[in-house]
CSV table of C-alpha atoms in Angstrom, one decimal:
chain,number,residue,atom,x,y,z
A,1,ARG,CA,1.6,10.5,9.5
A,2,LEU,CA,1.9,13.5,7.2
A,3,ARG,CA,3.2,16.8,8.6
A,4,GLU,CA,1.9,18.8,5.7
A,5,PRO,CA,-1.1,18.4,5.4
A,6,LYS,CA,-1.1,16.9,8.9
A,7,ALA,CA,-3.0,13.4,8.5
A,8,THR,CA,-2.7,9.9,9.3
A,9,ALA,CA,-3.9,6.9,7.1
A,10,LEU,CA,-5.3,3.5,8.0
A,11,ILE,CA,-4.3,1.3,5.2
A,12,PHE,CA,-6.0,-2.1,4.6
A,13,ALA,CA,-4.9,-5.1,2.7
A,14,SER,CA,-7.8,-4.8,0.3
A,15,GLY,CA,-6.2,-1.5,-0.9
A,16,LYS,CA,-8.8,0.8,0.9
A,17,MET,CA,-7.4,3.6,2.9
A,18,VAL,CA,-8.8,6.1,5.4
A,19,VAL,CA,-7.3,9.4,5.9
A,20,THR,CA,-7.7,11.1,9.2
A,21,GLY,CA,-6.9,14.2,10.9
A,22,ALA,CA,-7.0,16.7,8.0
A,23,LYS,CA,-8.6,20.0,8.5
A,24,SER,CA,-10.1,20.5,5.3
A,25,THR,CA,-11.4,18.4,2.3
A,26,HIS,CA,-8.6,19.8,0.1
A,27,ASN,CA,-5.9,18.8,2.7
A,28,ALA,CA,-7.6,15.2,3.0
A,29,ALA,CA,-7.3,14.7,-0.7
A,30,LEU,CA,-3.7,16.0,-0.9
A,31,ALA,CA,-3.0,13.6,2.0
A,32,ALA,CA,-4.5,10.7,0.2
A,33,LYS,CA,-2.5,11.3,-3.0
A,34,LYS,CA,0.8,11.6,-0.9
A,35,PHE,CA,-0.1,8.3,0.9
A,36,ALA,CA,-1.0,6.6,-2.4
A,37,TYR,CA,2.4,7.7,-3.7
A,38,VAL,CA,4.3,6.4,-0.6
A,39,VAL,CA,2.4,3.0,-0.9
A,40,GLY,CA,2.8,2.5,-4.5
A,41,ARG,CA,6.7,3.0,-4.2
A,42,VAL,CA,6.9,0.6,-1.5
A,43,MET,CA,4.7,-1.9,-3.2
A,44,ASN,CA,6.9,-1.7,-6.4
A,45,GLY,CA,10.1,-2.7,-4.4
A,46,ILE,CA,7.9,-5.5,-2.4
A,47,ALA,CA,6.6,-6.8,-6.0
A,48,ALA,CA,10.0,-6.9,-7.5
A,49,ALA,CA,11.3,-8.8,-4.5
A,50,ALA,CA,8.4,-11.3,-4.3
A,51,VAL,CA,8.6,-14.7,-5.7
A,52,PRO,CA,5.1,-16.3,-6.4
A,53,ASP,CA,4.6,-19.9,-4.8
A,54,ASN,CA,3.1,-21.2,-8.1
A,55,ALA,CA,5.8,-19.7,-10.4
A,56,ALA,CA,7.2,-23.3,-11.7
A,57,PRO,CA,5.0,-25.2,-13.9
A,58,ALA,CA,4.4,-29.0,-12.9
A,59,ALA,CA,6.5,-31.3,-15.1
A,60,SER,CA,4.6,-33.7,-17.3
A,61,ASP,CA,5.7,-37.2,-18.3
A,62,ALA,CA,6.6,-36.0,-21.8
A,63,THR,CA,9.0,-33.3,-20.6
A,64,ALA,CA,10.3,-35.1,-17.3
A,65,GLY,CA,13.6,-36.1,-19.1
A,66,THR,CA,14.3,-32.7,-20.8
A,67,SER,CA,16.4,-29.9,-19.2
A,68,ALA,CA,14.5,-27.0,-20.8
A,69,PRO,CA,15.2,-23.5,-19.4
A,70,PRO,CA,12.3,-22.3,-17.1
A,71,ALA,CA,10.0,-20.0,-18.7
A,72,PRO,CA,10.5,-16.3,-17.6
A,73,ARG,CA,8.0,-15.1,-15.0
A,74,PRO,CA,5.7,-12.4,-16.0
A,75,GLU,CA,6.4,-9.1,-14.3
A,76,PRO,CA,3.3,-7.9,-12.2
A,77,PRO,CA,1.9,-4.6,-13.3
A,78,PRO,CA,3.3,-1.9,-11.0
A,79,PRO,CA,0.8,-0.2,-8.8
A,80,GLN,CA,-0.5,3.2,-10.0
A,81,HIS,CA,-0.1,6.0,-7.7
A,82,ASN,CA,-3.5,7.5,-8.1
A,83,VAL,CA,-6.4,7.5,-5.8
A,84,ILE,CA,-9.7,5.9,-6.9
A,85,ASP,CA,-13.1,7.2,-5.7
A,86,PHE,CA,-12.0,9.6,-3.0
A,87,LYS,CA,-14.8,10.7,-0.7
A,88,VAL,CA,-14.7,13.0,2.2
A,89,GLN,CA,-16.9,11.7,5.2
A,90,ASN,CA,-16.7,13.8,8.4
A,91,ILE,CA,-13.3,15.1,7.5
A,92,VAL,CA,-12.2,11.7,7.2
A,93,GLY,CA,-11.2,10.6,3.6
A,94,THR,CA,-11.4,7.2,2.2
A,95,ALA,CA,-9.8,5.8,-1.0
A,96,ASP,CA,-9.4,2.9,-2.9
A,97,LEU,CA,-5.7,2.4,-4.1
A,98,GLY,CA,-7.0,-0.2,-6.8
A,99,TYR,CA,-4.7,-3.0,-5.8
A,100,PRO,CA,-4.1,-5.4,-2.8
A,101,ILE,CA,-1.5,-4.6,-0.3
A,102,ARG,CA,0.8,-6.8,1.6
A,103,LEU,CA,0.6,-5.2,5.0
A,104,GLU,CA,3.4,-7.4,6.4
A,105,GLY,CA,5.7,-6.2,3.8
A,106,LEU,CA,4.8,-2.7,4.2
A,107,VAL,CA,5.1,-2.5,7.8
A,108,CYS,CA,8.7,-4.3,7.6
A,109,ALA,CA,9.8,-1.9,4.9
A,110,HIS,CA,8.7,1.2,6.9
A,111,ALA,CA,8.7,0.1,10.6
A,112,SER,CA,9.5,3.6,12.0
A,113,PHE,CA,6.4,5.0,10.4
A,114,ALA,CA,3.9,1.9,10.2
A,115,SER,CA,2.2,-0.2,12.9
A,116,TYR,CA,0.3,-3.4,12.0
A,117,GLU,CA,-1.2,-5.7,14.8
A,118,PRO,CA,-3.8,-7.9,13.0
A,119,GLU,CA,-4.8,-9.6,16.1
A,120,LEU,CA,-6.1,-6.2,17.5
A,121,PHE,CA,-7.0,-4.3,14.1
A,122,PRO,CA,-7.2,-5.3,10.4
A,123,GLY,CA,-5.6,-2.3,9.1
A,124,LEU,CA,-2.0,-0.8,9.1
A,125,ILE,CA,-1.5,2.6,10.6
A,126,TYR,CA,0.8,4.7,8.6
A,127,ARG,CA,2.1,7.9,10.2
A,128,LEU,CA,4.3,9.8,7.9
A,129,HIS,CA,6.6,12.2,9.8
A,130,LYS,CA,8.2,14.0,7.0
A,131,PRO,CA,6.6,14.0,3.5
């Protein structure tokens, strides 16, 4: 939840976001940009700490006896902090962040601001107290 502009975001794993509570279209767009910035910063930290499950290539018969160093993993592209396709709908703004979001990691990183109960609702609710 943001204090200025006062707004709350519903953030989904698909990268979609719904901004609620803003009093004007300008404030809804501004809040969407602030939430995108916060999510992007958190996702950069999560992506740096993540280890992909399929990172190690399978060993073939020809290379089974060699002890070559593992190939370096390619760095994932950092999420951008911009908002794609912002629309105001009944003073509720929706935005596509342009990348998928690991909601469990986001709620762990910002437990005091976020709540995520996938059994009850598929989206994460993020309330920023101080921008």
